[in-house]
Amino acid sequence: MANIYDVVIIGSGPAGLAAGLYAARANMKTLILEKEKAGGQIVTTEEVANYPGSIEDATGPSLVARMVEQAEGFGAEKVLDEVKEINLQDKIKVIKGEKAEYQAKAVIIATGAKPRLLGAPGEKKLTGKGVSYCATCDGAFFEDLEVYVIGGGDSAVEEAMFLTKFARKVTIVHRRDTLRAAKSIQEKAFKNDKIDFIWNSEIKELRGDGILESMTLKNRETGEETEIVADEEDGTFGVFVFVGYLPQTSLFEEMVDMERGYIKTDDNMKTNIDGVFAAGDCRVKSLRQVVTATADGAIAAVQAEKYIENNFEE
Ligand code: NAP
């Protein structure tokens, strides 16, 4: 069994890296597979203000770099390879990457989720510079500014209410004339004096030189276009996009139990398959943050260790 890893972790965001750190520290032969670069969604965040212990100038990339260093310091191996095929049913799991094949006694899925983008011109360029996909992470940067929230589901309306704690005014821009959000959530938003609505509209373009300065909205019924320009004194405004998330779990479909594309686990991060665990944003959970992802990763690694102890003889 020389070439079999104890644990293969798929994904190298905070959940995968924390799992790697705990697994390697427990002396398990640990491999972390990453598709592009380490970090997951957090590397797109300029400032990480809400991770306990974050220092003032902590950025997503710097936090991830330290997590990588720590996991590797304990002996976790990290390989850049995209998983193309996987067999999780047998006792020894087989993971086929683009470059090589890996075998493992236990697998931790930490593939994360991605916010769905609008696809509007300027959106990518201005992400982290006025455009955000996370109110918990970035809301405080918009203290006393104007903010636009795009979407009409539970996330958009709940996050709009959260953003009223910081923003001077929050305008929900929805592509239809009724919200999709639960009635109870809608009622609270309609009662909130700081929240306005722009109906039947979508963003056509976002503009700004280094920071979001203006955008064009288009009314889907009338075709009318409206220019929104930052207040002169503010110089900028916020656009928070909540038009759904895309869990990165298609590889595991019809193998692992899921709910709306998110992997179902118990409190110990166990999936329906023996020896297969899931951690972080790819699983069904109520709060998708770095702090909850790292906690999931730690639990998954400890449980993987217990599973191996109980199921494999030395
Ligand atoms: P969602 O329910 O799928 O809603 C996405 C919203 O974005 C919809 O209003 C949709 O418009 C709009 N949208 C989609 N693509 C768009 C585009 N390209 N441009 C503009 N608008 C677009 O997503 P979610 O709000 O993130 O919620 C996901 C799931 O989590 C839901 O099942 C939700 O119930 C659940 N959730 C629950 C809670 C809670 O219970 N407290 C909180 C958050 C989320 P249309 O309405 O026109 O389709």
mmCIF file of C-alpha atoms and ligand atoms in Angstrom:
data_model
loop_
_atom_site.group_PDB
_atom_site.id
_atom_site.type_symbol
_atom_site.label_atom_id
_atom_site.label_comp_id
_atom_site.label_asym_id
_atom_site.label_seq_id
_atom_site.Cartn_x
_atom_site.Cartn_y
_atom_site.Cartn_z
ATOM 1 C CA MET A 1 0.000 0.000 0.000
ATOM 2 C CA ALA A 2 3.051 2.248 -0.360
ATOM 3 C CA ASN A 3 1.540 4.620 -2.899
ATOM 4 C CA ILE A 4 -1.851 4.917 -1.345
ATOM 5 C CA TYR A 5 -2.577 8.144 0.455
ATOM 6 C CA ASP A 6 -4.432 8.063 3.723
ATOM 7 C CA VAL A 7 -6.409 11.126 2.703
ATOM 8 C CA VAL A 8 -6.841 12.871 -0.606
ATOM 9 C CA ILE A 9 -8.441 16.297 -0.280
ATOM 10 C CA ILE A 10 -10.033 17.711 -3.397
ATOM 11 C CA GLY A 11 -9.901 21.492 -3.340
ATOM 12 C CA SER A 12 -7.500 23.923 -1.735
ATOM 13 C CA GLY A 13 -9.657 26.699 -0.362
ATOM 14 C CA PRO A 14 -9.763 27.300 3.398
ATOM 15 C CA ALA A 15 -11.738 24.048 3.982
ATOM 16 C CA GLY A 16 -9.273 21.909 2.015
ATOM 17 C CA LEU A 17 -6.219 23.599 3.500
ATOM 18 C CA ALA A 18 -7.504 23.267 7.076
ATOM 19 C CA ALA A 19 -8.304 19.594 6.399
ATOM 20 C CA GLY A 20 -4.789 19.181 4.988
ATOM 21 C CA LEU A 21 -3.221 20.800 8.029
ATOM 22 C CA TYR A 22 -5.151 18.615 10.494
ATOM 23 C CA ALA A 23 -4.650 15.412 8.486
ATOM 24 C CA ALA A 24 -0.920 15.927 8.005
ATOM 25 C CA ARG A 25 -0.455 16.937 11.627
ATOM 26 C CA ALA A 26 -2.076 13.649 12.607
ATOM 27 C CA ASN A 27 0.686 11.947 10.612
ATOM 28 C CA MET A 28 -1.586 10.834 7.815
ATOM 29 C CA LYS A 29 -0.163 10.669 4.315
ATOM 30 C CA THR A 30 -2.059 13.610 2.898
ATOM 31 C CA LEU A 31 -2.516 14.976 -0.598
ATOM 32 C CA ILE A 32 -4.309 18.201 -1.451
ATOM 33 C CA LEU A 33 -5.379 18.459 -5.080
ATOM 34 C CA GLU A 34 -5.967 21.904 -6.486
ATOM 35 C CA LYS A 35 -7.390 22.787 -9.858
ATOM 36 C CA GLU A 36 -6.001 26.225 -10.574
ATOM 37 C CA LYS A 37 -4.455 27.954 -7.612
ATOM 38 C CA ALA A 38 -4.883 27.663 -3.876
ATOM 39 C CA GLY A 39 -7.443 29.726 -2.075
ATOM 40 C CA GLY A 40 -10.926 29.329 -3.476
ATOM 41 C CA GLN A 41 -13.308 32.294 -3.300
ATOM 42 C CA ILE A 42 -11.372 34.025 -0.527
ATOM 43 C CA VAL A 43 -8.497 35.010 -2.814
ATOM 44 C CA THR A 44 -10.870 37.374 -4.597
ATOM 45 C CA THR A 45 -11.377 39.318 -1.360
ATOM 46 C CA GLU A 46 -9.074 42.237 -0.788
ATOM 47 C CA GLU A 47 -9.588 42.538 2.960
ATOM 48 C CA VAL A 48 -10.460 39.772 5.380
ATOM 49 C CA ALA A 49 -11.790 41.602 8.388
ATOM 50 C CA ASN A 50 -14.036 38.959 9.902
ATOM 51 C CA TYR A 51 -11.775 35.945 10.279
ATOM 52 C CA PRO A 52 -10.920 35.703 13.984
ATOM 53 C CA GLY A 53 -7.384 36.894 14.562
ATOM 54 C CA SER A 54 -7.047 38.510 11.131
ATOM 55 C CA ILE A 55 -4.542 41.309 11.299
ATOM 56 C CA GLU A 56 -5.407 44.710 9.922
ATOM 57 C CA ASP A 57 -3.787 44.325 6.529
ATOM 58 C CA ALA A 58 -4.777 40.677 6.007
ATOM 59 C CA THR A 59 -5.902 40.021 2.445
ATOM 60 C CA GLY A 60 -7.516 36.872 1.049
ATOM 61 C CA PRO A 61 -4.297 35.861 -0.742
ATOM 62 C CA SER A 62 -2.065 36.499 2.297
ATOM 63 C CA LEU A 63 -4.322 34.455 4.571
ATOM 64 C CA VAL A 64 -4.337 31.589 2.085
ATOM 65 C CA ALA A 65 -0.563 31.763 1.648
ATOM 66 C CA ARG A 66 -0.156 31.283 5.394
ATOM 67 C CA MET A 67 -2.625 28.378 5.379
ATOM 68 C CA VAL A 68 -0.680 26.699 2.572
ATOM 69 C CA GLU A 69 2.617 27.194 4.385
ATOM 70 C CA GLN A 70 1.153 25.726 7.554
ATOM 71 C CA ALA A 71 -0.357 22.644 5.847
ATOM 72 C CA GLU A 72 2.853 21.989 3.900
ATOM 73 C CA GLY A 73 4.873 22.590 7.066
ATOM 74 C CA PHE A 74 3.118 19.620 8.647
ATOM 75 C CA GLY A 75 3.855 17.473 5.598
ATOM 76 C CA ALA A 76 0.776 17.757 3.387
ATOM 77 C CA GLU A 77 1.604 17.336 -0.287
ATOM 78 C CA LYS A 78 -0.033 19.754 -2.701
ATOM 79 C CA VAL A 79 -0.418 18.938 -6.372
ATOM 80 C CA LEU A 80 -1.870 21.017 -9.198
ATOM 81 C CA ASP A 81 -4.155 18.635 -11.064
ATOM 82 C CA GLU A 82 -7.778 18.722 -12.156
ATOM 83 C CA VAL A 83 -9.850 15.708 -11.132
ATOM 84 C CA LYS A 84 -11.639 14.269 -14.148
ATOM 85 C CA GLU A 85 -13.055 11.014 -12.838
ATOM 86 C CA ILE A 86 -13.523 9.439 -9.459
ATOM 87 C CA ASN A 87 -14.472 6.077 -7.946
ATOM 88 C CA LEU A 88 -15.638 6.478 -4.362
ATOM 89 C CA GLN A 89 -17.557 3.237 -3.876
ATOM 90 C CA ASP A 90 -14.662 0.841 -3.247
ATOM 91 C CA LYS A 91 -12.697 0.718 -0.016
ATOM 92 C CA ILE A 92 -9.706 2.215 -1.791
ATOM 93 C CA LYS A 93 -10.903 5.328 -3.599
ATOM 94 C CA VAL A 94 -9.463 6.104 -7.021
ATOM 95 C CA ILE A 95 -9.111 9.690 -8.169
ATOM 96 C CA LYS A 96 -8.164 10.228 -11.793
ATOM 97 C CA GLY A 97 -6.617 13.588 -12.474
ATOM 98 C CA GLU A 98 -5.629 15.138 -15.779
ATOM 99 C CA LYS A 99 -1.978 14.396 -14.968
ATOM 100 C CA ALA A 100 -2.015 11.288 -12.742
ATOM 101 C CA GLU A 101 -4.097 8.782 -10.815
ATOM 102 C CA TYR A 102 -4.253 8.854 -7.017
ATOM 103 C CA GLN A 103 -5.515 6.308 -4.499
ATOM 104 C CA ALA A 104 -6.811 7.035 -1.026
ATOM 105 C CA LYS A 105 -8.294 5.368 2.031
ATOM 106 C CA ALA A 106 -10.442 8.444 2.632
ATOM 107 C CA VAL A 107 -11.478 11.406 0.498
ATOM 108 C CA ILE A 108 -12.446 14.888 1.651
ATOM 109 C CA ILE A 109 -14.405 16.879 -0.909
ATOM 110 C CA ALA A 110 -13.726 20.601 -0.467
ATOM 111 C CA THR A 111 -14.504 21.888 -3.930
ATOM 112 C CA GLY A 112 -16.414 24.979 -2.807
ATOM 113 C CA ALA A 113 -19.059 27.029 -4.548
ATOM 114 C CA LYS A 114 -18.917 29.996 -6.815
ATOM 115 C CA PRO A 115 -21.304 32.929 -6.848
ATOM 116 C CA ARG A 116 -23.186 33.110 -10.110
ATOM 117 C CA LEU A 117 -22.010 36.166 -12.042
ATOM 118 C CA LEU A 118 -24.227 38.594 -13.917
ATOM 119 C CA GLY A 119 -22.047 38.447 -16.983
ATOM 120 C CA ALA A 120 -22.273 42.240 -17.404
ATOM 121 C CA PRO A 121 -19.392 44.138 -19.009
ATOM 122 C CA GLY A 122 -17.109 45.611 -16.325
ATOM 123 C CA GLU A 123 -18.239 43.133 -13.665
ATOM 124 C CA LYS A 124 -15.027 41.111 -13.462
ATOM 125 C CA LYS A 125 -12.748 44.137 -13.656
ATOM 126 C CA LEU A 126 -14.568 45.867 -10.780
ATOM 127 C CA THR A 127 -14.913 42.845 -8.477
ATOM 128 C CA GLY A 128 -13.416 43.863 -5.121
ATOM 129 C CA LYS A 129 -13.475 47.482 -6.334
ATOM 130 C CA GLY A 130 -17.142 48.216 -5.719
ATOM 131 C CA VAL A 131 -18.664 44.960 -6.943
ATOM 132 C CA SER A 132 -19.023 42.271 -4.296
ATOM 133 C CA TYR A 133 -20.655 38.883 -3.807
ATOM 134 C CA CYS A 134 -20.429 38.816 0.004
ATOM 135 C CA ALA A 135 -22.168 41.305 2.300
ATOM 136 C CA THR A 136 -20.730 39.753 5.471
ATOM 137 C CA CYS A 137 -17.216 40.203 4.065
ATOM 138 C CA ASP A 138 -17.494 43.599 2.410
ATOM 139 C CA GLY A 139 -20.563 45.397 3.844
ATOM 140 C CA ALA A 140 -18.543 47.417 6.345
ATOM 141 C CA PHE A 141 -16.507 48.997 3.518
ATOM 142 C CA PHE A 142 -19.690 50.749 2.336
ATOM 143 C CA GLU A 143 -20.369 52.700 5.529
ATOM 144 C CA ASP A 144 -22.612 55.652 4.651
ATOM 145 C CA LEU A 145 -22.415 54.991 0.909
ATOM 146 C CA GLU A 146 -25.154 53.995 -1.535
ATOM 147 C CA VAL A 147 -25.483 50.329 -2.320
ATOM 148 C CA TYR A 148 -27.359 48.390 -5.001
ATOM 149 C CA VAL A 149 -28.270 44.751 -4.448
ATOM 150 C CA ILE A 150 -28.941 42.641 -7.512
ATOM 151 C CA GLY A 151 -31.373 39.700 -7.263
ATOM 152 C CA GLY A 152 -34.781 38.918 -5.815
ATOM 153 C CA GLY A 153 -34.267 35.694 -3.863
ATOM 154 C CA ASP A 154 -33.813 35.087 -0.133
ATOM 155 C CA SER A 155 -30.095 35.889 -0.299
ATOM 156 C CA ALA A 156 -30.553 39.222 -2.077
ATOM 157 C CA VAL A 157 -33.311 40.442 0.249
ATOM 158 C CA GLU A 158 -31.702 39.201 3.481
ATOM 159 C CA GLU A 159 -28.315 40.615 2.519
ATOM 160 C CA ALA A 160 -29.942 43.918 1.509
ATOM 161 C CA MET A 161 -31.356 44.174 5.026
ATOM 162 C CA PHE A 162 -27.956 43.364 6.498
ATOM 163 C CA LEU A 163 -26.366 46.053 4.322
ATOM 164 C CA THR A 164 -28.688 48.736 5.739
ATOM 165 C CA LYS A 165 -26.536 48.538 8.878
ATOM 166 C CA PHE A 166 -23.765 50.198 6.919
ATOM 167 C CA ALA A 167 -25.091 51.843 3.792
ATOM 168 C CA ARG A 168 -26.905 55.160 3.602
ATOM 169 C CA LYS A 169 -29.418 53.642 1.224
ATOM 170 C CA VAL A 170 -29.883 50.180 -0.295
ATOM 171 C CA THR A 171 -31.687 49.689 -3.595
ATOM 172 C CA ILE A 172 -32.714 46.205 -4.671
ATOM 173 C CA VAL A 173 -32.609 45.847 -8.441
ATOM 174 C CA HIS A 174 -34.673 42.884 -9.597
ATOM 175 C CA ARG A 175 -35.282 41.631 -13.103
ATOM 176 C CA ARG A 176 -38.988 40.939 -12.466
ATOM 177 C CA ASP A 177 -41.757 42.864 -10.660
ATOM 178 C CA THR A 178 -42.119 40.414 -7.776
ATOM 179 C CA LEU A 179 -39.541 39.029 -5.405
ATOM 180 C CA ARG A 180 -38.781 35.344 -5.213
ATOM 181 C CA ALA A 181 -37.804 35.631 -1.532
ATOM 182 C CA ALA A 182 -40.019 34.121 1.196
ATOM 183 C CA LYS A 183 -43.003 36.333 2.104
ATOM 184 C CA SER A 184 -41.795 36.801 5.691
ATOM 185 C CA ILE A 185 -38.430 38.106 4.430
ATOM 186 C CA GLN A 186 -40.110 40.332 1.822
ATOM 187 C CA GLU A 187 -42.380 41.928 4.439
ATOM 188 C CA LYS A 188 -39.411 42.972 6.552
ATOM 189 C CA ALA A 189 -37.680 44.487 3.534
ATOM 190 C CA PHE A 190 -40.791 46.435 2.439
ATOM 191 C CA LYS A 191 -41.024 47.900 5.952
ATOM 192 C CA ASN A 192 -37.371 48.957 6.007
ATOM 193 C CA ASP A 193 -37.102 52.702 5.290
ATOM 194 C CA LYS A 194 -33.563 52.398 3.989
ATOM 195 C CA ILE A 195 -34.546 49.925 1.227
ATOM 196 C CA ASP A 196 -35.815 50.984 -2.209
ATOM 197 C CA PHE A 197 -36.650 48.853 -5.226
ATOM 198 C CA ILE A 198 -36.043 49.125 -8.941
ATOM 199 C CA TRP A 199 -38.218 46.571 -10.732
ATOM 200 C CA ASN A 200 -37.981 44.808 -14.111
ATOM 201 C CA SER A 201 -34.398 45.929 -14.488
ATOM 202 C CA GLU A 202 -30.964 44.481 -14.989
ATOM 203 C CA ILE A 203 -27.437 45.817 -15.151
ATOM 204 C CA LYS A 204 -26.261 46.441 -18.667
ATOM 205 C CA GLU A 205 -22.782 47.721 -17.861
ATOM 206 C CA LEU A 206 -20.563 48.663 -14.909
ATOM 207 C CA ARG A 207 -17.891 51.313 -15.302
ATOM 208 C CA GLY A 208 -15.038 52.778 -13.312
ATOM 209 C CA ASP A 209 -11.373 53.537 -13.446
ATOM 210 C CA GLY A 210 -9.929 51.425 -10.622
ATOM 211 C CA ILE A 211 -13.172 51.792 -8.613
ATOM 212 C CA LEU A 212 -16.879 51.521 -9.465
ATOM 213 C CA GLU A 213 -18.112 54.939 -10.587
ATOM 214 C CA SER A 214 -21.232 54.399 -12.682
ATOM 215 C CA MET A 215 -23.534 51.805 -14.211
ATOM 216 C CA THR A 216 -26.312 51.488 -16.754
ATOM 217 C CA LEU A 217 -29.584 49.786 -15.849
ATOM 218 C CA LYS A 218 -31.982 48.586 -18.509
ATOM 219 C CA ASN A 219 -35.703 48.176 -17.978
ATOM 220 C CA ARG A 220 -36.676 44.821 -19.472
ATOM 221 C CA GLU A 221 -40.270 45.912 -20.181
ATOM 222 C CA THR A 222 -39.729 49.318 -21.744
ATOM 223 C CA GLY A 223 -36.113 49.050 -22.907
ATOM 224 C CA GLU A 224 -35.419 52.354 -21.148
ATOM 225 C CA GLU A 225 -31.840 52.816 -19.926
ATOM 226 C CA THR A 226 -30.932 54.640 -16.700
ATOM 227 C CA GLU A 227 -27.484 55.910 -15.767
ATOM 228 C CA ILE A 228 -26.524 55.603 -12.116
ATOM 229 C CA VAL A 229 -23.536 57.754 -11.258
ATOM 230 C CA ALA A 230 -21.730 57.865 -7.906
ATOM 231 C CA ASP A 231 -22.510 60.842 -5.717
ATOM 232 C CA GLU A 232 -19.732 63.380 -6.284
ATOM 233 C CA GLU A 233 -18.663 63.424 -2.640
ATOM 234 C CA ASP A 234 -18.746 59.607 -2.311
ATOM 235 C CA GLY A 235 -16.860 58.945 -5.541
ATOM 236 C CA THR A 236 -18.185 55.389 -5.601
ATOM 237 C CA PHE A 237 -21.079 53.118 -4.597
ATOM 238 C CA GLY A 238 -21.525 49.413 -4.025
ATOM 239 C CA VAL A 239 -23.066 46.689 -6.156
ATOM 240 C CA PHE A 240 -23.751 43.433 -4.317
ATOM 241 C CA VAL A 241 -24.712 40.561 -6.587
ATOM 242 C CA PHE A 242 -26.862 37.725 -5.164
ATOM 243 C CA VAL A 243 -28.209 35.866 -8.143
ATOM 244 C CA GLY A 244 -27.548 32.369 -6.834
ATOM 245 C CA TYR A 245 -24.502 30.198 -6.205
ATOM 246 C CA LEU A 246 -23.043 27.325 -8.147
ATOM 247 C CA PRO A 247 -21.657 24.518 -5.975
ATOM 248 C CA GLN A 248 -18.688 22.885 -7.661
ATOM 249 C CA THR A 249 -19.982 19.344 -7.248
ATOM 250 C CA SER A 250 -20.898 18.065 -10.732
ATOM 251 C CA LEU A 251 -18.126 15.444 -10.540
ATOM 252 C CA PHE A 252 -19.887 13.725 -7.647
ATOM 253 C CA GLU A 253 -23.433 13.754 -9.031
ATOM 254 C CA GLU A 254 -25.274 10.448 -8.705
ATOM 255 C CA MET A 255 -22.597 9.209 -6.284
ATOM 256 C CA VAL A 256 -22.895 11.442 -3.265
ATOM 257 C CA ASP A 257 -26.262 12.537 -1.801
ATOM 258 C CA MET A 258 -26.979 16.178 -2.566
ATOM 259 C CA GLU A 259 -29.621 18.856 -2.105
ATOM 260 C CA ARG A 260 -29.822 21.467 -4.867
ATOM 261 C CA GLY A 261 -26.274 20.546 -5.875
ATOM 262 C CA TYR A 262 -24.833 20.896 -2.347
ATOM 263 C CA ILE A 263 -23.434 17.775 -0.652
ATOM 264 C CA LYS A 264 -25.341 16.472 2.345
ATOM 265 C CA THR A 265 -23.273 15.576 5.403
ATOM 266 C CA ASP A 266 -23.897 14.873 9.061
ATOM 267 C CA ASP A 267 -22.316 16.965 11.834
ATOM 268 C CA ASN A 268 -19.108 14.952 11.396
ATOM 269 C CA MET A 269 -18.873 15.934 7.705
ATOM 270 C CA LYS A 270 -19.636 12.344 6.646
ATOM 271 C CA THR A 271 -21.441 11.870 3.357
ATOM 272 C CA ASN A 272 -23.582 8.854 2.480
ATOM 273 C CA ILE A 273 -20.446 6.992 1.308
ATOM 274 C CA ASP A 274 -18.078 5.362 3.824
ATOM 275 C CA GLY A 275 -14.723 7.108 3.872
ATOM 276 C CA VAL A 276 -15.995 10.144 1.947
ATOM 277 C CA PHE A 277 -16.347 13.471 3.737
ATOM 278 C CA ALA A 278 -17.258 16.964 2.552
ATOM 279 C CA ALA A 279 -16.168 20.304 3.992
ATOM 280 C CA GLY A 280 -16.767 23.970 3.286
ATOM 281 C CA ASP A 281 -19.029 25.755 0.839
ATOM 282 C CA CYS A 282 -19.792 22.668 -1.279
ATOM 283 C CA ARG A 283 -21.932 21.150 1.477
ATOM 284 C CA VAL A 284 -25.422 21.953 2.730
ATOM 285 C CA LYS A 285 -24.984 24.501 5.536
ATOM 286 C CA SER A 286 -26.341 27.781 6.844
ATOM 287 C CA LEU A 287 -23.254 30.031 6.743
ATOM 288 C CA ARG A 288 -20.578 29.946 4.066
ATOM 289 C CA GLN A 289 -17.574 31.798 5.503
ATOM 290 C CA VAL A 290 -13.836 31.144 5.925
ATOM 291 C CA VAL A 291 -14.334 30.498 9.612
ATOM 292 C CA THR A 292 -16.986 27.812 8.996
ATOM 293 C CA ALA A 293 -15.012 26.290 6.104
ATOM 294 C CA THR A 294 -11.862 25.836 8.200
ATOM 295 C CA ALA A 295 -13.935 24.347 11.028
ATOM 296 C CA ASP A 296 -15.493 21.855 8.598
ATOM 297 C CA GLY A 297 -12.038 20.948 7.274
ATOM 298 C CA ALA A 298 -10.704 20.229 10.753
ATOM 299 C CA ILE A 299 -13.700 18.047 11.636
ATOM 300 C CA ALA A 300 -13.509 16.150 8.328
ATOM 301 C CA ALA A 301 -9.801 15.391 8.820
ATOM 302 C CA VAL A 302 -10.257 14.149 12.372
ATOM 303 C CA GLN A 303 -13.190 11.987 11.296
ATOM 304 C CA ALA A 304 -11.204 10.646 8.324
ATOM 305 C CA GLU A 305 -8.459 9.652 10.742
ATOM 306 C CA LYS A 306 -10.985 7.792 12.941
ATOM 307 C CA TYR A 307 -12.486 6.098 9.896
ATOM 308 C CA ILE A 308 -9.063 4.884 8.750
ATOM 309 C CA GLU A 309 -8.164 3.642 12.240
ATOM 310 C CA ASN A 310 -11.377 1.615 12.390
ATOM 311 C CA ASN A 311 -11.354 0.259 8.860
ATOM 312 C CA PHE A 312 -7.749 -0.377 7.850
ATOM 313 C CA GLU A 313 -5.339 -2.667 9.655
ATOM 314 C CA GLU A 314 -1.758 -1.535 10.013
HETATM 315 P P1 NAP B 1 -32.185 32.050 -5.771
HETATM 316 O O1 NAP B 1 -33.295 31.738 -4.850
HETATM 317 O O2 NAP B 1 -31.869 31.134 -6.885
HETATM 318 O O3 NAP B 1 -32.497 33.501 -6.349
HETATM 319 C C1 NAP B 1 -31.685 34.073 -7.295
HETATM 320 C C2 NAP B 1 -32.283 35.416 -7.657
HETATM 321 O O4 NAP B 1 -31.427 36.026 -8.602
HETATM 322 C C3 NAP B 1 -33.666 35.322 -8.294
HETATM 323 O O5 NAP B 1 -34.471 36.367 -7.838
HETATM 324 C C4 NAP B 1 -33.357 35.471 -9.786
HETATM 325 O O6 NAP B 1 -34.365 36.131 -10.514
HETATM 326 C C5 NAP B 1 -32.156 36.360 -9.776
HETATM 327 N N1 NAP B 1 -31.274 36.122 -10.918
HETATM 328 C C6 NAP B 1 -30.763 34.949 -11.363
HETATM 329 N N2 NAP B 1 -29.944 35.150 -12.404
HETATM 330 C C7 NAP B 1 -29.948 36.489 -12.616
HETATM 331 C C8 NAP B 1 -29.307 37.328 -13.555
HETATM 332 N N3 NAP B 1 -28.480 36.827 -14.482
HETATM 333 N N4 NAP B 1 -29.534 38.656 -13.487
HETATM 334 C C9 NAP B 1 -30.362 39.183 -12.554
HETATM 335 N N5 NAP B 1 -31.000 38.442 -11.637
HETATM 336 C C10 NAP B 1 -30.794 37.115 -11.680
HETATM 337 O O7 NAP B 1 -30.784 32.245 -4.993
HETATM 338 P P2 NAP B 1 -30.482 32.671 -3.482
HETATM 339 O O8 NAP B 1 -31.295 33.846 -3.094
HETATM 340 O O9 NAP B 1 -29.004 32.744 -3.374
HETATM 341 O O10 NAP B 1 -30.985 31.436 -2.643
HETATM 342 C C11 NAP B 1 -30.466 30.145 -2.915
HETATM 343 C C12 NAP B 1 -31.194 29.151 -2.023
HETATM 344 O O11 NAP B 1 -30.819 29.370 -0.670
HETATM 345 C C13 NAP B 1 -32.703 29.283 -2.110
HETATM 346 O O12 NAP B 1 -33.282 28.014 -2.048
HETATM 347 C C14 NAP B 1 -33.039 30.073 -0.898
HETATM 348 O O13 NAP B 1 -34.358 29.803 -0.417
HETATM 349 C C15 NAP B 1 -31.976 29.610 0.078
HETATM 350 N N6 NAP B 1 -31.709 30.655 1.075
HETATM 351 C C16 NAP B 1 -32.475 30.667 2.174
HETATM 352 C C17 NAP B 1 -32.314 31.645 3.132
HETATM 353 C C18 NAP B 1 -33.186 31.638 4.316
HETATM 354 O O14 NAP B 1 -34.070 30.795 4.392
HETATM 355 N N7 NAP B 1 -33.031 32.511 5.262
HETATM 356 C C19 NAP B 1 -31.351 32.641 2.933
HETATM 357 C C20 NAP B 1 -30.569 32.615 1.780
HETATM 358 C C21 NAP B 1 -30.781 31.618 0.842
HETATM 359 P P3 NAP B 1 -35.794 35.442 -10.799
HETATM 360 O O15 NAP B 1 -36.533 35.529 -9.506
HETATM 361 O O16 NAP B 1 -36.351 36.280 -11.890
HETATM 362 O O17 NAP B 1 -35.490 34.036 -11.228
#
